[in-house]
Tab-separated table of C-alpha atoms in Angstrom:
chain	number	residue	atom	x	y	z
A	1174	UNK	CA	14.781	5.006	-4.196
A	1175	UNK	CA	13.379	1.705	-3.018
A	1176	UNK	CA	13.183	-1.549	-4.806
A	1177	UNK	CA	11.601	-4.894	-4.255
A	1178	UNK	CA	14.350	-7.346	-5.101
A	1179	UNK	CA	11.987	-9.862	-6.656
A	1180	UNK	CA	10.280	-10.762	-9.893
A	1181	UNK	CA	7.571	-12.745	-8.134
A	1182	UNK	CA	5.648	-12.888	-4.871
A	1183	UNK	CA	5.576	-16.598	-4.089
A	1184	UNK	CA	5.641	-16.778	-0.323
A	1185	UNK	CA	6.458	-15.018	2.910
A	1186	UNK	CA	9.101	-17.580	3.814
A	1187	UNK	CA	11.619	-16.185	1.311
A	1188	UNK	CA	10.778	-12.534	2.029
A	1189	UNK	CA	13.076	-10.295	4.057
A	1190	UNK	CA	11.924	-8.060	6.903
A	1191	UNK	CA	12.884	-5.027	4.795
A	1192	UNK	CA	10.727	-6.276	1.924
A	1193	UNK	CA	7.756	-6.889	4.220
A	1194	UNK	CA	8.125	-3.392	5.676
A	1195	UNK	CA	8.384	-1.853	2.202
A	1196	UNK	CA	5.186	-3.616	1.099
A	1197	UNK	CA	3.293	-2.643	4.268
A	1198	UNK	CA	4.379	1.006	4.099
A	1199	UNK	CA	3.494	1.225	0.417
A	1200	UNK	CA	0.104	-0.347	1.136
A	1201	UNK	CA	-0.573	2.215	3.877
A	1202	UNK	CA	-0.146	4.979	1.308
A	1203	UNK	CA	-2.555	3.210	-1.053
A	1204	UNK	CA	-5.376	3.097	1.542
A	1205	UNK	CA	-6.352	6.680	0.826
A	1206	UNK	CA	-7.167	6.016	-2.848
A	1207	UNK	CA	-10.096	3.778	-1.883
A	1208	UNK	CA	-11.610	6.666	0.099
A	1209	UNK	CA	-11.689	9.048	-2.874
A	1210	UNK	CA	-14.719	9.763	-4.952
A	1211	UNK	CA	-12.752	8.763	-8.050
A	1212	UNK	CA	-11.059	5.603	-6.794
A	1213	UNK	CA	-8.499	5.361	-9.541
A	1214	UNK	CA	-4.961	6.463	-10.291
A	1215	UNK	CA	-3.309	6.186	-13.729
A	1216	UNK	CA	-0.146	4.430	-12.518
A	1217	UNK	CA	-0.455	1.072	-14.332
A	1218	UNK	CA	-2.173	2.310	-17.480
A	1219	UNK	CA	-1.439	-0.105	-20.320
A	1220	UNK	CA	-0.376	-2.939	-18.021
A	1221	UNK	CA	-2.398	-6.108	-17.854
A	1222	UNK	CA	-2.980	-8.502	-15.007
A	1223	UNK	CA	-4.374	-12.011	-15.448
A	1224	UNK	CA	-6.119	-13.597	-12.482
A	1225	UNK	CA	-5.804	-17.332	-13.055
A	1226	UNK	CA	-7.917	-19.084	-10.444
A	1227	UNK	CA	-8.034	-22.875	-10.357
A	1228	UNK	CA	-9.881	-22.835	-7.030
A	1229	UNK	CA	-13.062	-21.110	-5.959
A	1230	UNK	CA	-12.588	-17.635	-4.536
A	1231	UNK	CA	-14.701	-14.550	-4.132
A	1232	UNK	CA	-12.782	-12.327	-1.784
A	1233	UNK	CA	-9.244	-12.834	-3.026
A	1234	UNK	CA	-10.086	-12.727	-6.727
A	1235	UNK	CA	-12.291	-9.641	-6.335
A	1236	UNK	CA	-9.647	-7.982	-4.201
A	1237	UNK	CA	-6.912	-8.548	-6.796
A	1238	UNK	CA	-9.267	-7.384	-9.533
A	1239	UNK	CA	-10.248	-4.191	-7.731
A	1240	UNK	CA	-6.610	-3.518	-6.852
A	1241	UNK	CA	-5.622	-3.783	-10.509
A	1242	UNK	CA	-8.516	-1.623	-11.684
A	1243	UNK	CA	-7.818	1.122	-9.118
A	1244	UNK	CA	-4.307	1.345	-10.572
A	1245	UNK	CA	-5.759	1.511	-14.131
A	1246	UNK	CA	-4.362	-1.886	-15.159
A	1247	UNK	CA	-6.500	-4.110	-17.373
A	1248	UNK	CA	-7.539	-7.156	-15.383
A	1249	UNK	CA	-8.663	-10.417	-16.929
A	1250	UNK	CA	-10.164	-13.197	-14.842
A	1251	UNK	CA	-9.872	-16.844	-15.762
A	1252	UNK	CA	-11.433	-19.488	-13.583
A	1253	UNK	CA	-10.775	-23.174	-14.090
A	1254	UNK	CA	-14.422	-24.064	-14.607
A	1255	UNK	CA	-14.771	-21.756	-17.629
A	1256	UNK	CA	-11.326	-22.293	-19.168
A	1257	UNK	CA	-9.665	-24.910	-21.338
A	1258	UNK	CA	-8.644	-26.712	-18.149
A	1259	UNK	CA	-11.925	-28.570	-18.489
A	1260	UNK	CA	-10.776	-29.557	-21.983
A	1261	UNK	CA	-7.673	-31.152	-20.514
A	1262	UNK	CA	-5.017	-28.490	-21.049
A	1263	UNK	CA	-2.068	-28.706	-18.654
A	1264	UNK	CA	-1.069	-25.830	-16.384
A	1265	UNK	CA	2.167	-25.347	-18.321
A	1266	UNK	CA	0.367	-25.170	-21.660
A	1267	UNK	CA	-2.179	-22.727	-20.288
A	1268	UNK	CA	0.634	-20.593	-18.898
A	1269	UNK	CA	2.629	-20.615	-22.152
A	1270	UNK	CA	-0.452	-19.508	-24.044
A	1271	UNK	CA	-1.134	-16.719	-21.582
A	1272	UNK	CA	2.495	-15.647	-21.794
A	1273	UNK	CA	2.195	-15.375	-25.569
A	1274	UNK	CA	-0.509	-12.758	-25.030
A	1275	UNK	CA	1.979	-10.586	-23.116
A	1276	UNK	CA	0.403	-9.815	-19.787
A	1277	UNK	CA	2.610	-8.134	-17.167
A	1278	UNK	CA	1.519	-9.920	-14.024
A	1279	UNK	CA	-0.161	-13.288	-13.504
A	1280	UNK	CA	-1.959	-13.950	-10.233
A	1281	UNK	CA	-2.496	-17.654	-9.669
A	1282	UNK	CA	-4.436	-19.755	-7.189
A	1283	UNK	CA	-4.013	-23.503	-7.474
A	1284	UNK	CA	-4.795	-26.526	-5.327
A	1285	UNK	CA	-1.271	-27.872	-5.836
A	1286	UNK	CA	1.483	-26.467	-3.646
A	1287	UNK	CA	4.281	-25.120	-5.834
A	1288	UNK	CA	2.153	-24.342	-8.904
A	1289	UNK	CA	3.030	-20.600	-8.757
A	1290	UNK	CA	6.724	-21.483	-8.378
A	1291	UNK	CA	6.524	-23.620	-11.515
A	1292	UNK	CA	5.044	-20.704	-13.469
A	1293	UNK	CA	7.596	-18.286	-12.030
A	1294	UNK	CA	10.455	-20.437	-13.277
A	1295	UNK	CA	8.925	-20.823	-16.752
A	1296	UNK	CA	7.543	-17.380	-17.514
A	1297	UNK	CA	9.111	-13.933	-17.746
A	1298	UNK	CA	6.011	-12.329	-16.226
A	1299	UNK	CA	5.743	-11.535	-12.530
A	1300	UNK	CA	3.799	-14.241	-10.704
A	1301	UNK	CA	1.805	-13.606	-7.538
A	1302	UNK	CA	0.788	-16.595	-5.468
A	1303	UNK	CA	-2.856	-16.145	-4.428
A	1304	UNK	CA	-2.835	-19.433	-2.526
A	1305	UNK	CA	-1.212	-22.740	-3.470
A	1306	UNK	CA	-2.575	-25.856	-1.810
A	1307	UNK	CA	-1.798	-25.930	1.898
A	1308	UNK	CA	1.473	-24.093	1.273
A	1309	UNK	CA	1.344	-20.273	1.281
A	1310	UNK	CA	-1.005	-17.338	0.776
A	1311	UNK	CA	1.382	-14.388	0.986
A	1312	UNK	CA	-1.005	-11.523	0.198
A	1313	UNK	CA	-3.331	-12.708	3.000
A	1314	UNK	CA	-0.480	-12.729	5.538
A	1315	UNK	CA	0.602	-9.259	4.370
A	1316	UNK	CA	-2.895	-7.832	4.796
A	1317	UNK	CA	-3.128	-9.497	8.203
A	1318	UNK	CA	0.183	-7.962	9.269
A	1319	UNK	CA	-0.959	-4.591	7.913
A	1320	UNK	CA	-4.172	-4.843	9.957
A	1321	UNK	CA	-2.289	-5.796	13.122
A	1322	UNK	CA	0.156	-2.915	12.615
A	1323	UNK	CA	-2.739	-0.529	11.972
A	1324	UNK	CA	-4.661	-1.541	15.103
A	1325	UNK	CA	-1.740	-2.151	17.482
A	1326	UNK	CA	0.853	0.256	16.117
A	1327	UNK	CA	3.435	-2.529	15.896
A	1328	UNK	CA	3.913	-6.252	15.355
A	1329	UNK	CA	7.056	-6.994	17.352
A	1330	UNK	CA	6.393	-8.156	20.896
A	1331	UNK	CA	2.705	-8.948	20.392
A	1332	UNK	CA	1.237	-12.317	21.248
A	1333	UNK	CA	-0.715	-13.676	18.296
A	1334	UNK	CA	-2.839	-16.831	18.634
A	1335	UNK	CA	-3.848	-18.807	15.529
A	1336	UNK	CA	-6.698	-21.217	16.184
A	1337	UNK	CA	-8.034	-24.077	14.097
A	1338	UNK	CA	-6.843	-26.267	11.263
A	1339	UNK	CA	-3.170	-25.292	11.160
A	1340	UNK	CA	-2.160	-28.327	9.075
A	1341	UNK	CA	-4.253	-27.554	6.014
A	1342	UNK	CA	-4.102	-23.769	6.259
A	1343	UNK	CA	-1.906	-21.774	3.883
A	1344	UNK	CA	-3.072	-18.654	5.717
A	1345	UNK	CA	-1.619	-20.041	8.968
A	1346	UNK	CA	1.656	-21.018	7.331
A	1347	UNK	CA	2.236	-17.629	5.680
A	1348	UNK	CA	1.248	-15.813	8.852
A	1349	UNK	CA	3.564	-17.934	10.994
A	1350	UNK	CA	6.505	-17.162	8.682
A	1351	UNK	CA	5.664	-13.473	8.554
A	1352	UNK	CA	4.727	-12.808	12.165
A	1353	UNK	CA	7.717	-14.661	13.644
A	1354	UNK	CA	9.986	-12.778	11.219
A	1355	UNK	CA	8.495	-9.474	12.369
A	1356	UNK	CA	9.140	-10.349	16.008
A	1357	UNK	CA	5.714	-11.431	17.239
A	1358	UNK	CA	5.236	-14.311	19.641
A	1359	UNK	CA	3.052	-16.797	17.761
A	1360	UNK	CA	1.064	-19.561	19.441
A	1361	UNK	CA	-1.294	-22.002	17.774
A	1362	UNK	CA	-4.077	-24.273	18.952
A	1363	UNK	CA	-6.126	-26.945	17.237
A	1364	UNK	CA	-7.004	-30.625	17.378
A	1365	UNK	CA	-3.983	-32.926	17.161
A	1366	UNK	CA	-5.204	-34.172	13.773
A	1367	UNK	CA	-4.989	-30.620	12.414
A	1368	UNK	CA	-1.528	-29.816	13.732
A	1369	UNK	CA	1.566	-30.152	11.509
A	1370	UNK	CA	4.071	-32.645	12.894
A	1371	UNK	CA	6.925	-30.160	12.605
A	1372	UNK	CA	5.031	-27.274	14.198
A	1373	UNK	CA	7.662	-26.677	16.885
A	1374	UNK	CA	10.328	-26.163	14.228
A	1375	UNK	CA	8.326	-23.233	12.860
A	1376	UNK	CA	9.174	-21.160	15.909
A	1377	UNK	CA	5.724	-21.282	17.467
A	1378	UNK	CA	4.225	-22.855	20.554
A	1379	UNK	CA	1.439	-25.348	19.980
A	1380	UNK	CA	-1.455	-26.160	22.309
A	1381	UNK	CA	-4.411	-28.480	21.974
A	1382	UNK	CA	-6.717	-26.255	24.017
A	1383	UNK	CA	-7.933	-22.943	22.628
A	1384	UNK	CA	-8.005	-21.457	26.132
A	1385	UNK	CA	-4.274	-22.054	26.636
A	1386	UNK	CA	-3.390	-20.346	23.370
A	1387	UNK	CA	-5.531	-17.228	23.646
A	1388	UNK	CA	-4.541	-16.443	27.247
A	1389	UNK	CA	-3.158	-12.875	27.263
A	1390	UNK	CA	-3.166	-12.714	23.463
A	1391	UNK	CA	-3.118	-9.311	21.714
A	1392	UNK	CA	-4.433	-10.828	18.498
A	1393	UNK	CA	-6.695	-13.856	18.043
A	1394	UNK	CA	-6.767	-15.164	14.490
A	1395	UNK	CA	-9.447	-17.758	13.827
A	1396	UNK	CA	-8.987	-20.046	10.831
A	1397	UNK	CA	-11.758	-21.333	8.635
A	1398	UNK	CA	-12.636	-24.934	9.241
A	1399	UNK	CA	-12.671	-26.478	5.798
A	1400	UNK	CA	-15.928	-28.394	5.768
A	1401	UNK	CA	-14.715	-30.697	3.024
A	1402	UNK	CA	-12.098	-32.019	5.449
A	1403	UNK	CA	-14.798	-33.715	7.469
A	1404	UNK	CA	-14.805	-36.530	4.935
A	1405	UNK	CA	-11.183	-37.273	5.776
A	1406	UNK	CA	-12.148	-38.262	9.312
A	1407	UNK	CA	-9.934	-35.706	10.997
A	1408	UNK	CA	-12.740	-34.444	13.185
A	1409	UNK	CA	-15.912	-36.189	14.266
A	1410	UNK	CA	-18.497	-33.446	13.873
A	1411	UNK	CA	-18.824	-29.705	13.460
A	1412	UNK	CA	-20.701	-29.611	16.730
A	1413	UNK	CA	-17.895	-31.221	18.643
A	1414	UNK	CA	-15.347	-28.975	16.944
A	1415	UNK	CA	-17.373	-25.907	17.877
A	1416	UNK	CA	-17.601	-27.016	21.485
A	1417	UNK	CA	-13.828	-26.935	21.801
A	1418	UNK	CA	-12.622	-24.396	19.273
A	1419	UNK	CA	-15.300	-21.780	18.776
A	1420	UNK	CA	-14.301	-18.285	19.878
A	1421	UNK	CA	-17.142	-16.884	22.005
A	1422	UNK	CA	-17.992	-14.260	24.629
A	1423	UNK	CA	-16.715	-16.467	27.444
A	1424	UNK	CA	-13.336	-17.667	26.224
A	1425	UNK	CA	-12.378	-14.343	24.607
A	1426	UNK	CA	-12.163	-12.894	28.139
A	1427	UNK	CA	-8.932	-14.859	28.521
A	1428	UNK	CA	-7.277	-12.694	25.887
A	1429	UNK	CA	-6.117	-9.140	26.642
A	1430	UNK	CA	-9.066	-6.728	27.121
A	1431	UNK	CA	-8.049	-4.809	23.989
A	1432	UNK	CA	-7.401	-7.921	21.895
A	1433	UNK	CA	-8.449	-7.863	18.252
A	1434	UNK	CA	-10.161	-10.771	16.485
A	1435	UNK	CA	-9.286	-11.670	12.904
A	1436	UNK	CA	-10.599	-14.158	10.360
A	1437	UNK	CA	-9.441	-14.610	6.763
A	1438	UNK	CA	-12.949	-15.530	5.601
A	1439	UNK	CA	-15.158	-17.075	4.555
A	1440	UNK	CA	-16.495	-17.566	8.080
A	1441	UNK	CA	-18.447	-20.544	9.333
A	1442	UNK	CA	-20.545	-18.685	11.883
A	1443	UNK	CA	-21.106	-20.730	14.987
A	1444	UNK	CA	-18.346	-23.192	14.079
A	1445	UNK	CA	-15.019	-21.428	14.583
A	1446	UNK	CA	-16.417	-18.048	15.600
A	1447	UNK	CA	-19.653	-17.057	17.281
A	1448	UNK	CA	-21.671	-14.435	15.385
A	1449	UNK	CA	-21.695	-11.930	18.260
A	1450	UNK	CA	-17.878	-11.878	18.289
A	1451	UNK	CA	-17.592	-11.715	14.510
A	1452	UNK	CA	-19.957	-8.728	14.412
A	1453	UNK	CA	-18.601	-6.917	17.481
A	1454	UNK	CA	-17.008	-3.679	16.246
A	1455	UNK	CA	-15.198	-3.455	19.582
A	1456	UNK	CA	-12.902	-6.377	18.787
A	1457	UNK	CA	-13.591	-7.747	15.322
A	1458	UNK	CA	-11.360	-6.303	12.581
A	1459	UNK	CA	-12.515	-8.760	9.927
A	1460	UNK	CA	-13.817	-6.091	7.547
A	1461	UNK	CA	-10.698	-3.964	8.077
A	1462	UNK	CA	-8.750	-6.983	6.831
A	1463	UNK	CA	-10.782	-6.954	3.615
A	1464	UNK	CA	-10.269	-3.202	3.161
A	1465	UNK	CA	-6.518	-3.511	3.765
A	1466	UNK	CA	-6.397	-6.444	1.338
A	1467	UNK	CA	-7.094	-4.164	-1.621
A	1468	UNK	CA	-4.320	-1.774	-0.533
A	1469	UNK	CA	-1.812	-4.606	-0.045
A	1470	UNK	CA	-2.545	-6.003	-3.492
A	1471	UNK	CA	-2.236	-2.534	-5.043
A	1472	UNK	CA	1.171	-2.273	-3.360
A	1473	UNK	CA	2.234	-5.652	-4.780
A	1474	UNK	CA	1.176	-4.689	-8.313
A	1475	UNK	CA	2.887	-1.307	-7.979
A	1476	UNK	CA	6.150	-2.677	-6.633
A	1477	UNK	CA	6.323	-5.538	-9.131
A	1478	UNK	CA	5.568	-3.519	-12.234
A	1479	UNK	CA	8.297	-1.691	-14.011
A	1480	UNK	CA	10.337	-1.782	-17.144
A	1481	UNK	CA	10.936	-4.883	-19.166
A	1482	UNK	CA	14.614	-5.293	-18.290
B	1469	UNK	CA	37.833	17.305	-16.964
B	1470	UNK	CA	37.266	20.473	-15.042
B	1471	UNK	CA	37.290	20.314	-11.300
B	1472	UNK	CA	33.894	20.056	-9.680
B	1473	UNK	CA	32.805	23.330	-8.154
B	1474	UNK	CA	31.737	23.331	-4.534
B	1475	UNK	CA	28.042	23.850	-3.751
B	1476	UNK	CA	26.974	27.482	-3.824
B	1477	UNK	CA	24.332	28.858	-1.480
B	1478	UNK	CA	22.063	31.054	-3.550
B	1479	UNK	CA	19.523	31.846	-0.825
B	1480	UNK	CA	19.785	31.668	2.963
B	1481	UNK	CA	17.096	31.332	5.603
B	1482	UNK	CA	16.371	35.073	5.721
B	1483	UNK	CA	16.022	35.135	1.957
B	1484	UNK	CA	13.561	32.221	2.018
B	1485	UNK	CA	11.592	33.859	4.823
B	1486	UNK	CA	11.274	37.155	2.920
B	1487	UNK	CA	10.235	35.382	-0.276
B	1488	UNK	CA	7.502	33.508	1.530
B	1489	UNK	CA	6.220	36.662	3.239
B	1490	UNK	CA	5.972	38.392	-0.124
B	1491	UNK	CA	4.277	35.384	-1.753
B	1492	UNK	CA	1.744	35.192	1.110
B	1493	UNK	CA	0.755	38.829	0.476
B	1494	UNK	CA	0.716	38.298	-3.290
B	1495	UNK	CA	-1.631	35.317	-2.926
B	1496	UNK	CA	-4.032	37.356	-0.792
B	1497	UNK	CA	-3.823	40.370	-3.078
B	1498	UNK	CA	-4.443	38.422	-6.272
B	1499	UNK	CA	-7.330	36.442	-4.777
B	1500	UNK	CA	-8.773	39.413	-2.840
B	1501	UNK	CA	-8.594	37.634	0.512
B	1502	UNK	CA	-8.764	33.960	1.397
B	1503	UNK	CA	-12.363	33.018	0.621
B	1504	UNK	CA	-12.465	29.539	-0.951
B	1505	UNK	CA	-8.675	29.481	-0.946
B	1506	UNK	CA	-6.804	26.266	-0.030
B	1507	UNK	CA	-3.129	25.311	-0.040
B	1508	UNK	CA	-1.831	21.979	-1.361
B	1509	UNK	CA	1.857	21.156	-0.872
B	1510	UNK	CA	3.621	18.646	-3.129
B	1511	UNK	CA	5.694	16.036	-1.292
B	1512	UNK	CA	8.207	16.589	0.159
B	1513	UNK	CA	9.675	20.094	-0.237
B	1514	UNK	CA	6.319	21.650	-1.094
B	1515	UNK	CA	4.864	20.530	2.235
B	1516	UNK	CA	7.338	22.554	4.302
B	1517	UNK	CA	6.744	25.630	2.139
B	1518	UNK	CA	2.965	25.176	2.214
B	1519	UNK	CA	3.013	24.862	6.013
B	1520	UNK	CA	4.932	28.120	6.309
B	1521	UNK	CA	2.630	29.877	3.841
B	1522	UNK	CA	-0.308	28.560	5.880
B	1523	UNK	CA	1.099	30.192	9.042
B	1524	UNK	CA	1.747	33.498	7.309
B	1525	UNK	CA	-1.604	33.709	5.514
B	1526	UNK	CA	-3.510	32.620	8.616
B	1527	UNK	CA	-1.678	35.255	10.690
B	1528	UNK	CA	-2.471	38.028	8.195
B	1529	UNK	CA	-6.149	37.093	7.798
B	1530	UNK	CA	-6.798	35.954	11.384
B	1531	UNK	CA	-8.255	32.555	10.447
B	1532	UNK	CA	-6.753	29.306	9.292
B	1533	UNK	CA	-6.379	28.487	5.606
B	1534	UNK	CA	-6.873	24.735	4.880
B	1535	UNK	CA	-3.771	22.751	3.936
B	1536	UNK	CA	-3.522	19.469	2.030
B	1537	UNK	CA	-0.624	17.189	1.135
B	1538	UNK	CA	-0.216	15.605	-2.277
B	1539	UNK	CA	2.092	12.764	-3.331
B	1540	UNK	CA	2.351	12.726	-7.120
B	1541	UNK	CA	4.307	9.472	-7.508
B	1542	UNK	CA	1.329	7.528	-8.877
B	1543	UNK	CA	0.752	10.185	-11.561
B	1544	UNK	CA	4.326	10.355	-12.893
B	1545	UNK	CA	4.841	9.790	-16.608
B	1546	UNK	CA	8.058	7.793	-16.137
B	1547	UNK	CA	6.850	5.307	-13.545
B	1548	UNK	CA	6.582	2.322	-15.860
B	1549	UNK	CA	10.068	2.858	-17.270
B	1550	UNK	CA	11.919	2.215	-14.056
B	1551	UNK	CA	11.948	-0.766	-11.724
B	1552	UNK	CA	13.152	1.538	-8.987
B	1553	UNK	CA	10.279	3.180	-7.231
B	1554	UNK	CA	10.288	6.353	-5.231
B	1555	UNK	CA	8.916	5.582	-1.779
B	1556	UNK	CA	5.228	6.234	-1.966
B	1557	UNK	CA	4.115	8.889	0.500
B	1558	UNK	CA	0.640	9.493	1.867
B	1559	UNK	CA	-1.703	11.917	0.201
B	1560	UNK	CA	-3.970	13.775	2.609
B	1561	UNK	CA	-6.440	16.313	1.276
B	1562	UNK	CA	-9.023	16.497	4.072
B	1563	UNK	CA	-11.416	18.828	2.248
B	1564	UNK	CA	-13.449	18.949	-0.959
B	1565	UNK	CA	-11.681	20.725	-3.810
B	1566	UNK	CA	-14.807	21.446	-5.835
B	1567	UNK	CA	-15.182	25.188	-6.503
B	1568	UNK	CA	-12.028	25.923	-4.445
B	1569	UNK	CA	-9.149	28.099	-5.543
B	1570	UNK	CA	-6.162	25.807	-5.056
B	1571	UNK	CA	-2.673	27.185	-4.487
B	1572	UNK	CA	-0.325	24.371	-5.455
B	1573	UNK	CA	3.027	24.738	-3.677
B	1574	UNK	CA	6.384	23.228	-4.681
B	1575	UNK	CA	10.007	24.055	-3.960
B	1576	UNK	CA	11.646	24.017	-7.401
B	1577	UNK	CA	9.928	24.450	-10.778
B	1578	UNK	CA	12.030	22.724	-13.468
B	1579	UNK	CA	10.658	20.692	-16.409
B	1580	UNK	CA	7.039	21.141	-15.322
B	1581	UNK	CA	6.357	17.403	-15.314
B	1582	UNK	CA	5.769	17.256	-11.577
B	1583	UNK	CA	3.221	20.055	-11.851
B	1584	UNK	CA	1.457	18.281	-14.745
B	1585	UNK	CA	1.191	15.178	-12.552
B	1586	UNK	CA	-0.026	17.262	-9.596
B	1587	UNK	CA	-2.759	18.913	-11.654
B	1588	UNK	CA	-3.995	15.541	-12.912
B	1589	UNK	CA	-4.094	14.314	-9.323
B	1590	UNK	CA	-5.967	17.392	-8.063
B	1591	UNK	CA	-8.623	17.054	-10.727
B	1592	UNK	CA	-9.269	13.461	-9.563
B	1593	UNK	CA	-10.253	14.960	-6.203
B	1594	UNK	CA	-12.910	17.272	-7.581
B	1595	UNK	CA	-13.300	20.223	-9.910
B	1596	UNK	CA	-11.375	23.167	-8.498
B	1597	UNK	CA	-12.483	26.618	-9.631
B	1598	UNK	CA	-8.870	27.481	-10.306
B	1599	UNK	CA	-5.365	26.127	-9.739
B	1600	UNK	CA	-2.506	28.560	-9.125
B	1601	UNK	CA	1.139	27.636	-8.690
B	1602	UNK	CA	3.554	28.974	-6.079
B	1603	UNK	CA	7.228	27.947	-6.142
B	1604	UNK	CA	10.293	29.063	-4.228
B	1605	UNK	CA	12.672	28.655	-7.183
B	1606	UNK	CA	12.016	28.722	-10.928
B	1607	UNK	CA	15.111	27.315	-12.603
B	1608	UNK	CA	13.816	27.275	-16.187
B	1609	UNK	CA	14.159	24.418	-18.730
B	1610	UNK	CA	10.441	23.775	-19.073
B	1611	UNK	CA	9.377	20.759	-21.130
B	1612	UNK	CA	5.654	21.487	-20.842
B	1613	UNK	CA	3.600	24.683	-21.230
B	1614	UNK	CA	3.457	25.443	-17.510
B	1615	UNK	CA	4.296	28.614	-15.581
B	1616	UNK	CA	4.160	29.706	-11.965
B	1617	UNK	CA	1.833	32.426	-10.608
B	1618	UNK	CA	4.082	33.184	-7.625
B	1619	UNK	CA	7.874	32.816	-7.775
B	1620	UNK	CA	10.320	33.317	-4.902
B	1621	UNK	CA	13.349	33.652	-7.145
B	1622	UNK	CA	14.130	33.070	-10.806
B	1623	UNK	CA	17.386	31.154	-10.893
B	1624	UNK	CA	18.890	30.679	-14.349
B	1625	UNK	CA	20.673	27.337	-14.243
B	1626	UNK	CA	22.410	24.851	-16.493
B	1627	UNK	CA	20.971	21.425	-17.139
B	1628	UNK	CA	23.970	19.763	-15.491
B	1629	UNK	CA	23.486	21.678	-12.289
B	1630	UNK	CA	21.323	20.486	-9.417
B	1631	UNK	CA	19.226	22.974	-7.495
B	1632	UNK	CA	18.087	21.787	-4.084
B	1633	UNK	CA	16.183	23.409	-1.268
B	1634	UNK	CA	17.121	22.332	2.247
B	1635	UNK	CA	14.654	22.748	5.071
B	1636	UNK	CA	15.154	23.228	8.777
B	1637	UNK	CA	12.703	20.393	9.441
B	1638	UNK	CA	14.727	17.908	7.410
B	1639	UNK	CA	18.326	19.077	7.046
B	1640	UNK	CA	18.768	21.348	10.051
B	1641	UNK	CA	18.877	24.615	8.085
B	1642	UNK	CA	16.986	26.562	5.442
B	1643	UNK	CA	18.914	27.282	2.261
B	1644	UNK	CA	18.818	26.989	-1.513
B	1645	UNK	CA	21.926	25.342	-2.947
B	1646	UNK	CA	23.164	25.021	-6.508
B	1647	UNK	CA	25.849	22.492	-7.402
B	1648	UNK	CA	27.115	20.447	-10.295
B	1649	UNK	CA	25.310	17.177	-10.698
B	1650	UNK	CA	27.347	14.197	-9.567
């Protein structure tokens, strides 16, 4: 018998290698359900999942919702713009009210780092962090690791390059924690203004030039450039950014010939990734990431749900 | 407290082999050949048995009978009660079940709950013409109205006994063992 020794999924940083492997292996078994004609199993009948999203999201929210529905759980979506948040209710009050309605799992995305941890300490329900500020996005890192394992057969020993805005990216942070834990060699590249000061303490090598980072890489993971950051004067223009940090036909040749290209979405075509790379089935695994995302989230729901002890 | 009895071997590898040979012939006799017939083994013991039945039936009929693998974990009726989860195995049924005669294969038939879960799972894959059940051991103590169509051996047992089937592929030898539950 296997057990996930946790009530909540808050981040990859506090996850053990055994727990990551358990989640990935469980997710691999869930892949098949999405290929059936009847894409549903009765496992979580009678359980309810609340998706509490304080930030815009299409992919992640839909993915969690589909994952819940394929396991027969009831899923309820709440987005900040249509909830009592606009009437001034605090996060804690919202959470206490949701708790009183007895859901089993609450999935939360919030612009403040630590918001899921606050809920986890207050509520008896399982909390899944679907992205908190620039902190962590564990389910994204898990689906990325699943995709790498699926395409490369392993994670340990691979060179993985993360390119772009490392400082503001929760996807980068969770992936750095996860991939280094699983034995990959992680390198990052981005403008100095988008690089965390303590990057070297995270066990990765940092470059300013994209070309230096992707040399001989097995996996190239491009990060979304958050357009709203432009106002903060951390980069002059999208055009200049693209000149230096856009993955294209020319610079991808520096990576291994069988390298895979990943992107957590949503993509800014022509900014961080050129359309011909993004759409190249020979290297791009971006849609495989989305497909694996549903399986990973099914695995999280499955492993977290149980008795009420 | 009585002393715990040592495990007793109730069937050896030759016994298992003969049972499976007989069941293979019985399946073909009852279904008048292997048209529209498919095998589905229940993880994990049922897979080994289904693979062996596949070899035997294919050898008798001179063409291969399709074989699928079913993990019933997600269809169990006690899954929500326990935090502990059985490791989830892969299900692989690489053919359409609609209008097929499905021979469901498991090692030990006990309460019938596994078979109930397996039938629910199969029906999610299509509408089989018929589902038949083949088991190596029927140990009684049914909790649901379920019976097997093909039985290797009826083994009357007590509720406090454990009946396990060991397979060459997993444990190094084929045998059926009965022992007191620890």
